PDB file of N, CA and C in Angstrom:
ATOM      1  N   UNK A   1       0.829  -1.211  -0.056  1.00 90.00           N
ATOM      2  CA  UNK A   1       0.069   0.011   0.061  1.00 90.00           C
ATOM      3  C   UNK A   1       0.919   1.249  -0.047  1.00 90.00           C
ATOM      4  N   UNK A   2       0.550   2.169  -0.715  1.00 92.00           N
ATOM      5  CA  UNK A   2       1.150   3.563  -0.851  1.00 92.00           C
ATOM      6  C   UNK A   2       0.646   4.531   0.254  1.00 92.00           C
ATOM      7  N   UNK A   3       1.677   5.152   0.938  1.00 93.00           N
ATOM      8  CA  UNK A   3       1.368   6.103   1.819  1.00 93.00           C
ATOM      9  C   UNK A   3       2.017   7.490   1.521  1.00 93.00           C
ATOM     10  N   UNK A   4       1.234   8.516   1.723  1.00 94.00           N
ATOM     11  CA  UNK A   4       1.841   9.906   1.522  1.00 94.00           C
ATOM     12  C   UNK A   4       2.073  10.226   2.936  1.00 94.00           C
ATOM     13  N   UNK A   5       3.484  10.574   3.052  1.00 94.00           N
ATOM     14  CA  UNK A   5       3.972  10.871   4.395  1.00 94.00           C
ATOM     15  C   UNK A   5       5.289  11.854   4.334  1.00 94.00           C
ATOM     16  N   UNK A   6       5.716  12.234   5.453  1.00 93.00           N
ATOM     17  CA  UNK A   6       6.872  13.101   5.506  1.00 93.00           C
ATOM     18  C   UNK A   6       8.148  12.459   5.714  1.00 93.00           C
ATOM     19  N   UNK A   7       9.215  12.909   5.041  1.00 93.00           N
ATOM     20  CA  UNK A   7      10.493  12.354   5.310  1.00 93.00           C
ATOM     21  C   UNK A   7      11.279  13.425   5.735  1.00 93.00           C
ATOM     22  N   UNK A   8      11.941  13.255   6.892  1.00 93.00           N
ATOM     23  CA  UNK A   8      12.767  14.326   7.530  1.00 93.00           C
ATOM     24  C   UNK A   8      14.147  14.628   6.845  1.00 93.00           C
ATOM     25  N   UNK A   9      14.459  15.807   6.672  1.00 92.00           N
ATOM     26  CA  UNK A   9      15.711  16.146   6.167  1.00 92.00           C
ATOM     27  C   UNK A   9      16.181  17.382   7.095  1.00 92.00           C
ATOM     28  N   UNK A  10      17.351  17.931   6.789  1.00 91.00           N
ATOM     29  CA  UNK A  10      17.883  19.164   7.496  1.00 91.00           C
ATOM     30  C   UNK A  10      18.735  18.634   8.639  1.00 91.00           C
ATOM     31  N   UNK A  11      19.276  19.710   9.254  1.00 93.00           N
ATOM     32  CA  UNK A  11      20.178  19.295  10.418  1.00 93.00           C
ATOM     33  C   UNK A  11      19.556  19.253  11.728  1.00 93.00           C
ATOM     34  N   UNK A  12      20.242  18.825  12.755  1.00 93.00           N
ATOM     35  CA  UNK A  12      19.722  18.687  14.127  1.00 93.00           C
ATOM     36  C   UNK A  12      19.151  20.118  14.672  1.00 93.00           C
ATOM     37  N   UNK A  13      17.949  20.116  15.054  1.00 93.00           N
ATOM     38  CA  UNK A  13      17.125  21.258  15.540  1.00 93.00           C
ATOM     39  C   UNK A  13      16.852  22.230  14.402  1.00 93.00           C
ATOM     40  N   UNK A  14      17.034  21.831  13.156  1.00 94.00           N
ATOM     41  CA  UNK A  14      16.549  22.655  12.019  1.00 94.00           C
ATOM     42  C   UNK A  14      15.872  21.740  11.034  1.00 94.00           C
ATOM     43  N   UNK A  15      14.681  21.127  11.368  1.00 94.00           N
ATOM     44  CA  UNK A  15      13.936  20.214  10.528  1.00 94.00           C
ATOM     45  C   UNK A  15      13.499  20.792   9.126  1.00 94.00           C
ATOM     46  N   UNK A  16      13.497  20.008   8.171  1.00 93.00           N
ATOM     47  CA  UNK A  16      12.963  20.278   6.865  1.00 93.00           C
ATOM     48  C   UNK A  16      12.375  18.916   6.340  1.00 93.00           C
ATOM     49  N   UNK A  17      11.169  18.991   5.856  1.00 94.00           N
ATOM     50  CA  UNK A  17      10.519  17.738   5.335  1.00 94.00           C
ATOM     51  C   UNK A  17      10.164  17.743   3.985  1.00 94.00           C
ATOM     52  N   UNK A  18      10.213  16.651   3.297  1.00 93.00           N
ATOM     53  CA  UNK A  18       9.643  16.418   2.029  1.00 93.00           C
ATOM     54  C   UNK A  18       8.468  15.631   2.111  1.00 93.00           C
ATOM     55  N   UNK A  19       7.362  15.934   1.432  1.00 95.00           N
ATOM     56  CA  UNK A  19       6.134  15.138   1.277  1.00 95.00           C
ATOM     57  C   UNK A  19       6.419  14.216   0.240  1.00 95.00           C
ATOM     58  N   UNK A  20       6.438  12.861   0.560  1.00 94.00           N
ATOM     59  CA  UNK A  20       6.672  11.864  -0.436  1.00 94.00           C
ATOM     60  C   UNK A  20       5.595  10.720  -0.476  1.00 94.00           C
ATOM     61  N   UNK A  21       5.471  10.071  -1.536  1.00 94.00           N
ATOM     62  CA  UNK A  21       4.674   8.924  -1.640  1.00 94.00           C
ATOM     63  C   UNK A  21       5.609   7.693  -1.562  1.00 94.00           C
ATOM     64  N   UNK A  22       5.314   6.865  -0.584  1.00 93.00           N
ATOM     65  CA  UNK A  22       6.289   5.735  -0.350  1.00 93.00           C
ATOM     66  C   UNK A  22       5.408   4.452  -0.070  1.00 93.00           C
ATOM     67  N   UNK A  23       6.045   3.287  -0.300  1.00 91.00           N
ATOM     68  CA  UNK A  23       5.500   2.056   0.244  1.00 91.00           C
ATOM     69  C   UNK A  23       5.559   2.048   1.783  1.00 91.00           C
ATOM     70  N   UNK A  24       4.316   1.563   2.175  1.00 88.00           N
ATOM     71  CA  UNK A  24       4.084   1.706   3.714  1.00 88.00           C
ATOM     72  C   UNK A  24       5.122   0.915   4.519  1.00 88.00           C
ATOM     73  N   UNK A  25       5.839  -0.055   4.009  1.00 88.00           N
ATOM     74  CA  UNK A  25       6.845  -0.906   4.573  1.00 88.00           C
ATOM     75  C   UNK A  25       8.164  -0.214   4.636  1.00 88.00           C
ATOM     76  N   UNK A  26       8.382   0.770   3.809  1.00 86.00           N
ATOM     77  CA  UNK A  26       9.861   1.477   3.770  1.00 86.00           C
ATOM     78  C   UNK A  26       9.936   2.320   4.982  1.00 86.00           C
ATOM     79  N   UNK A  27      11.187   2.564   5.579  1.00 81.00           N
ATOM     80  CA  UNK A  27      11.363   3.342   6.632  1.00 81.00           C
ATOM     81  C   UNK A  27      11.053   4.913   6.384  1.00 81.00           C
ATOM     82  N   UNK A  28      10.949   5.556   7.314  1.00 80.00           N
ATOM     83  CA  UNK A  28      10.568   7.098   7.342  1.00 80.00           C
ATOM     84  C   UNK A  28      11.354   7.747   6.194  1.00 80.00           C
ATOM     85  N   UNK A  29      12.693   7.662   6.440  1.00 79.00           N
ATOM     86  CA  UNK A  29      13.665   8.461   5.568  1.00 79.00           C
ATOM     87  C   UNK A  29      14.258   7.560   4.477  1.00 79.00           C
ATOM     88  N   UNK A  30      13.574   6.372   4.289  1.00 81.00           N
ATOM     89  CA  UNK A  30      14.284   5.497   3.278  1.00 81.00           C
ATOM     90  C   UNK A  30      13.744   5.627   1.771  1.00 81.00           C
ATOM     91  N   UNK A  31      13.553   4.484   1.056  1.00 82.00           N
ATOM     92  CA  UNK A  31      13.153   4.543  -0.286  1.00 82.00           C
ATOM     93  C   UNK A  31      11.835   5.118  -0.418  1.00 82.00           C
ATOM     94  N   UNK A  32      11.583   5.909  -1.593  1.00 88.00           N
ATOM     95  CA  UNK A  32      10.236   6.591  -1.784  1.00 88.00           C
ATOM     96  C   UNK A  32      10.023   6.470  -3.293  1.00 88.00           C
ATOM     97  N   UNK A  33       8.804   6.606  -3.711  1.00 92.00           N
ATOM     98  CA  UNK A  33       8.265   6.506  -5.171  1.00 92.00           C
ATOM     99  C   UNK A  33       8.369   7.835  -5.733  1.00 92.00           C
ATOM    100  N   UNK A  34       7.792   8.826  -5.241  1.00 93.00           N
ATOM    101  CA  UNK A  34       7.769  10.205  -5.786  1.00 93.00           C
ATOM    102  C   UNK A  34       7.873  11.322  -4.706  1.00 93.00           C
ATOM    103  N   UNK A  35       8.320  12.414  -5.154  1.00 94.00           N
ATOM    104  CA  UNK A  35       8.392  13.603  -4.185  1.00 94.00           C
ATOM    105  C   UNK A  35       7.259  14.528  -4.558  1.00 94.00           C
ATOM    106  N   UNK A  36       6.387  14.857  -3.692  1.00 94.00           N
ATOM    107  CA  UNK A  36       5.160  15.621  -3.894  1.00 94.00           C
ATOM    108  C   UNK A  36       5.326  17.021  -3.407  1.00 94.00           C
ATOM    109  N   UNK A  37       6.291  17.313  -2.624  1.00 95.00           N
ATOM    110  CA  UNK A  37       6.485  18.711  -2.203  1.00 95.00           C
ATOM    111  C   UNK A  37       7.229  18.810  -0.943  1.00 95.00           C
ATOM    112  N   UNK A  38       7.466  20.088  -0.421  1.00 95.00           N
ATOM    113  CA  UNK A  38       8.272  20.316   0.766  1.00 95.00           C
ATOM    114  C   UNK A  38       7.490  21.039   1.929  1.00 95.00           C
ATOM    115  N   UNK A  39       7.935  20.939   3.003  1.00 95.00           N
ATOM    116  CA  UNK A  39       7.303  21.628   4.208  1.00 95.00           C
ATOM    117  C   UNK A  39       8.420  22.117   5.261  1.00 95.00           C
ATOM    118  N   UNK A  40       8.510  23.327   5.333  1.00 95.00           N
ATOM    119  CA  UNK A  40       9.559  23.969   6.336  1.00 95.00           C
ATOM    120  C   UNK A  40       8.881  24.522   7.515  1.00 95.00           C
ATOM    121  N   UNK A  41       8.825  23.937   8.616  1.00 94.00           N
ATOM    122  CA  UNK A  41       8.118  24.410   9.819  1.00 94.00           C
ATOM    123  C   UNK A  41       8.991  25.454  10.407  1.00 94.00           C
ATOM    124  N   UNK A  42      10.116  25.794  10.245  1.00 94.00           N
ATOM    125  CA  UNK A  42      10.896  26.693  10.853  1.00 94.00           C
ATOM    126  C   UNK A  42      10.669  28.175  10.401  1.00 94.00           C
ATOM    127  N   UNK A  43       9.994  28.359   9.336  1.00 93.00           N
ATOM    128  CA  UNK A  43       9.529  29.679   8.796  1.00 93.00           C
ATOM    129  C   UNK A  43       8.328  30.067   9.584  1.00 93.00           C
ATOM    130  N   UNK A  44       7.985  31.338   9.475  1.00 92.00           N
ATOM    131  CA  UNK A  44       6.770  31.741  10.124  1.00 92.00           C
ATOM    132  C   UNK A  44       6.015  32.607   9.161  1.00 92.00           C
ATOM    133  N   UNK A  45       4.883  32.233   8.594  1.00 91.00           N
ATOM    134  CA  UNK A  45       4.247  30.882   8.891  1.00 91.00           C
ATOM    135  C   UNK A  45       5.038  29.893   8.205  1.00 91.00           C
ATOM    136  N   UNK A  46       4.654  28.531   8.494  1.00 90.00           N
ATOM    137  CA  UNK A  46       5.344  27.454   7.846  1.00 90.00           C
ATOM    138  C   UNK A  46       5.213  27.515   6.356  1.00 90.00           C
ATOM    139  N   UNK A  47       6.330  27.231   5.680  1.00 93.00           N
ATOM    140  CA  UNK A  47       6.454  27.232   4.085  1.00 93.00           C
ATOM    141  C   UNK A  47       5.965  25.822   3.662  1.00 93.00           C
ATOM    142  N   UNK A  48       4.983  25.932   2.796  1.00 93.00           N
ATOM    143  CA  UNK A  48       4.561  24.615   2.179  1.00 93.00           C
ATOM    144  C   UNK A  48       4.514  24.895   0.665  1.00 93.00           C
ATOM    145  N   UNK A  49       5.178  23.942  -0.013  1.00 94.00           N
ATOM    146  CA  UNK A  49       5.245  23.970  -1.438  1.00 94.00           C
ATOM    147  C   UNK A  49       4.735  22.562  -1.949  1.00 94.00           C
ATOM    148  N   UNK A  50       3.582  22.353  -2.497  1.00 94.00           N
ATOM    149  CA  UNK A  50       3.162  21.069  -3.140  1.00 94.00           C
ATOM    150  C   UNK A  50       2.876  21.225  -4.570  1.00 94.00           C
ATOM    151  N   UNK A  51       3.114  19.918  -5.275  1.00 92.00           N
ATOM    152  CA  UNK A  51       2.678  19.869  -6.673  1.00 92.00           C
ATOM    153  C   UNK A  51       1.150  19.346  -6.551  1.00 92.00           C
ATOM    154  N   UNK A  52       0.345  20.148  -6.658  1.00 90.00           N
ATOM    155  CA  UNK A  52      -1.084  19.755  -6.515  1.00 90.00           C
ATOM    156  C   UNK A  52      -1.503  18.704  -7.369  1.00 90.00           C
ATOM    157  N   UNK A  53      -1.001  18.629  -8.621  1.00 93.00           N
ATOM    158  CA  UNK A  53      -1.446  17.589  -9.672  1.00 93.00           C
ATOM    159  C   UNK A  53      -0.843  16.359  -9.252  1.00 93.00           C
ATOM    160  N   UNK A  54       0.429  16.171  -8.712  1.00 94.00           N
ATOM    161  CA  UNK A  54       1.054  14.928  -8.155  1.00 94.00           C
ATOM    162  C   UNK A  54       0.144  14.397  -6.964  1.00 94.00           C
ATOM    163  N   UNK A  55      -0.077  15.299  -6.168  1.00 94.00           N
ATOM    164  CA  UNK A  55      -0.911  14.992  -4.899  1.00 94.00           C
ATOM    165  C   UNK A  55      -2.222  14.360  -5.226  1.00 94.00           C
ATOM    166  N   UNK A  56      -2.958  15.022  -6.151  1.00 94.00           N
ATOM    167  CA  UNK A  56      -4.286  14.596  -6.606  1.00 94.00           C
ATOM    168  C   UNK A  56      -4.131  13.207  -7.313  1.00 94.00           C
ATOM    169  N   UNK A  57      -3.089  13.086  -8.099  1.00 94.00           N
ATOM    170  CA  UNK A  57      -2.921  11.842  -8.878  1.00 94.00           C
ATOM    171  C   UNK A  57      -2.701  10.640  -7.811  1.00 94.00           C
ATOM    172  N   UNK A  58      -1.938  10.844  -6.815  1.00 94.00           N
ATOM    173  CA  UNK A  58      -1.574   9.659  -5.962  1.00 94.00           C
ATOM    174  C   UNK A  58      -2.883   9.472  -4.965  1.00 94.00           C
ATOM    175  N   UNK A  59      -3.599  10.597  -4.691  1.00 93.00           N
ATOM    176  CA  UNK A  59      -4.977  10.265  -3.875  1.00 93.00           C
ATOM    177  C   UNK A  59      -5.893   9.538  -4.670  1.00 93.00           C
ATOM    178  N   UNK A  60      -6.020   9.884  -6.110  1.00 95.00           N
ATOM    179  CA  UNK A  60      -6.983   9.036  -6.886  1.00 95.00           C
ATOM    180  C   UNK A  60      -6.510   7.645  -7.137  1.00 95.00           C
ATOM    181  N   UNK A  61      -5.164   7.430  -7.000  1.00 93.00           N
ATOM    182  CA  UNK A  61      -4.651   6.045  -7.101  1.00 93.00           C
ATOM    183  C   UNK A  61      -4.842   5.262  -5.801  1.00 93.00           C
ATOM    184  N   UNK A  62      -5.310   5.861  -4.790  1.00 93.00           N
ATOM    185  CA  UNK A  62      -5.636   5.119  -3.639  1.00 93.00           C
ATOM    186  C   UNK A  62      -4.607   5.229  -2.530  1.00 93.00           C
ATOM    187  N   UNK A  63      -3.534   6.188  -2.715  1.00 93.00           N
ATOM    188  CA  UNK A  63      -2.581   6.453  -1.554  1.00 93.00           C
ATOM    189  C   UNK A  63      -3.218   7.056  -0.385  1.00 93.00           C
ATOM    190  N   UNK A  64      -2.845   6.636   0.849  1.00 95.00           N
ATOM    191  CA  UNK A  64      -3.462   6.970   2.164  1.00 95.00           C
ATOM    192  C   UNK A  64      -2.463   8.081   2.633  1.00 95.00           C
ATOM    193  N   UNK A  65      -2.979   9.278   3.021  1.00 95.00           N
ATOM    194  CA  UNK A  65      -1.876  10.230   3.738  1.00 95.00           C
ATOM    195  C   UNK A  65      -1.881   9.819   5.091  1.00 95.00           C
ATOM    196  N   UNK A  66      -0.613  10.166   5.806  1.00 94.00           N
ATOM    197  CA  UNK A  66      -0.600  10.075   7.220  1.00 94.00           C
ATOM    198  C   UNK A  66      -1.373  11.169   7.724  1.00 94.00           C
ATOM    199  N   UNK A  67      -1.463  11.128   9.050  1.00 95.00           N
ATOM    200  CA  UNK A  67      -2.333  12.187   9.704  1.00 95.00           C
ATOM    201  C   UNK A  67      -1.766  13.635   9.391  1.00 95.00           C
ATOM    202  N   UNK A  68      -0.449  13.785   9.801  1.00 94.00           N
ATOM    203  CA  UNK A  68       0.282  15.049   9.466  1.00 94.00           C
ATOM    204  C   UNK A  68       0.234  15.465   8.022  1.00 94.00           C
ATOM    205  N   UNK A  69       0.536  14.583   7.136  1.00 94.00           N
ATOM    206  CA  UNK A  69       0.537  14.798   5.764  1.00 94.00           C
ATOM    207  C   UNK A  69      -0.875  15.267   5.292  1.00 94.00           C
ATOM    208  N   UNK A  70      -1.822  14.607   5.754  1.00 94.00           N
ATOM    209  CA  UNK A  70      -3.253  14.956   5.416  1.00 94.00           C
ATOM    210  C   UNK A  70      -3.554  16.425   5.858  1.00 94.00           C
ATOM    211  N   UNK A  71      -3.131  16.770   6.859  1.00 94.00           N
ATOM    212  CA  UNK A  71      -3.401  18.186   7.468  1.00 94.00           C
ATOM    213  C   UNK A  71      -2.582  19.176   6.656  1.00 94.00           C
ATOM    214  N   UNK A  72      -1.410  18.911   6.189  1.00 93.00           N
ATOM    215  CA  UNK A  72      -0.642  19.800   5.358  1.00 93.00           C
ATOM    216  C   UNK A  72      -1.350  19.894   4.000  1.00 93.00           C
ATOM    217  N   UNK A  73      -1.790  18.674   3.419  1.00 92.00           N
ATOM    218  CA  UNK A  73      -2.381  18.789   2.167  1.00 92.00           C
ATOM    219  C   UNK A  73      -3.781  19.514   2.228  1.00 92.00           C
ATOM    220  N   UNK A  74      -4.440  19.383   3.279  1.00 92.00           N
ATOM    221  CA  UNK A  74      -5.736  20.106   3.340  1.00 92.00           C
ATOM    222  C   UNK A  74      -5.483  21.685   3.426  1.00 92.00           C
ATOM    223  N   UNK A  75      -4.377  21.903   4.276  1.00 90.00           N
ATOM    224  CA  UNK A  75      -4.138  23.450   4.493  1.00 90.00           C
ATOM    225  C   UNK A  75      -3.589  24.052   3.210  1.00 90.00           C
ATOM    226  N   UNK A  76      -2.859  23.391   2.450  1.00 86.00           N
ATOM    227  CA  UNK A  76      -2.325  24.069   1.251  1.00 86.00           C
ATOM    228  C   UNK A  76      -3.337  23.943  -0.004  1.00 86.00           C
ATOM    229  N   UNK A  77      -4.053  22.843  -0.099  1.00 81.00           N
ATOM    230  CA  UNK A  77      -5.053  22.819  -1.224  1.00 81.00           C
ATOM    231  C   UNK A  77      -6.178  23.678  -0.870  1.00 81.00           C
ATOM    232  N   UNK A  78      -6.508  23.859   0.317  1.00 74.00           N
ATOM    233  CA  UNK A  78      -7.720  24.740   0.672  1.00 74.00           C
ATOM    234  C   UNK A  78      -7.339  26.179   0.435  1.00 74.00           C
ATOM    235  N   UNK A  79      -6.119  26.626   0.556  1.00 60.00           N
ATOM    236  CA  UNK A  79      -5.607  27.909   0.325  1.00 60.00           C
ATOM    237  C   UNK A  79      -5.755  28.303  -1.264  1.00 60.00           C
ATOM    238  N   UNK A  80      -5.688  27.446  -2.061  1.00 51.00           N
ATOM    239  CA  UNK A  80      -5.616  27.598  -3.502  1.00 51.00           C
ATOM    240  C   UNK A  80      -6.926  27.797  -4.116  1.00 51.00           C
TER     241      UNK A  80
END
């Protein structure tokens, strides 16, 4: 099953995340299928950049977003 979730990048105490489509069995920062966007919580307000077409495509294919990824998608897609 494909999950849409966050993969953590960035240095210690300076998180930066990629929103990725990944197999549910792969580790958090491991192998992924596609990069859907980025999320930077250190900015005020948090910077979210998503490729809306890719996100919609993966959701249509049955990918399940994690709880946090779902909130980020809802916040950014609702703003457009």
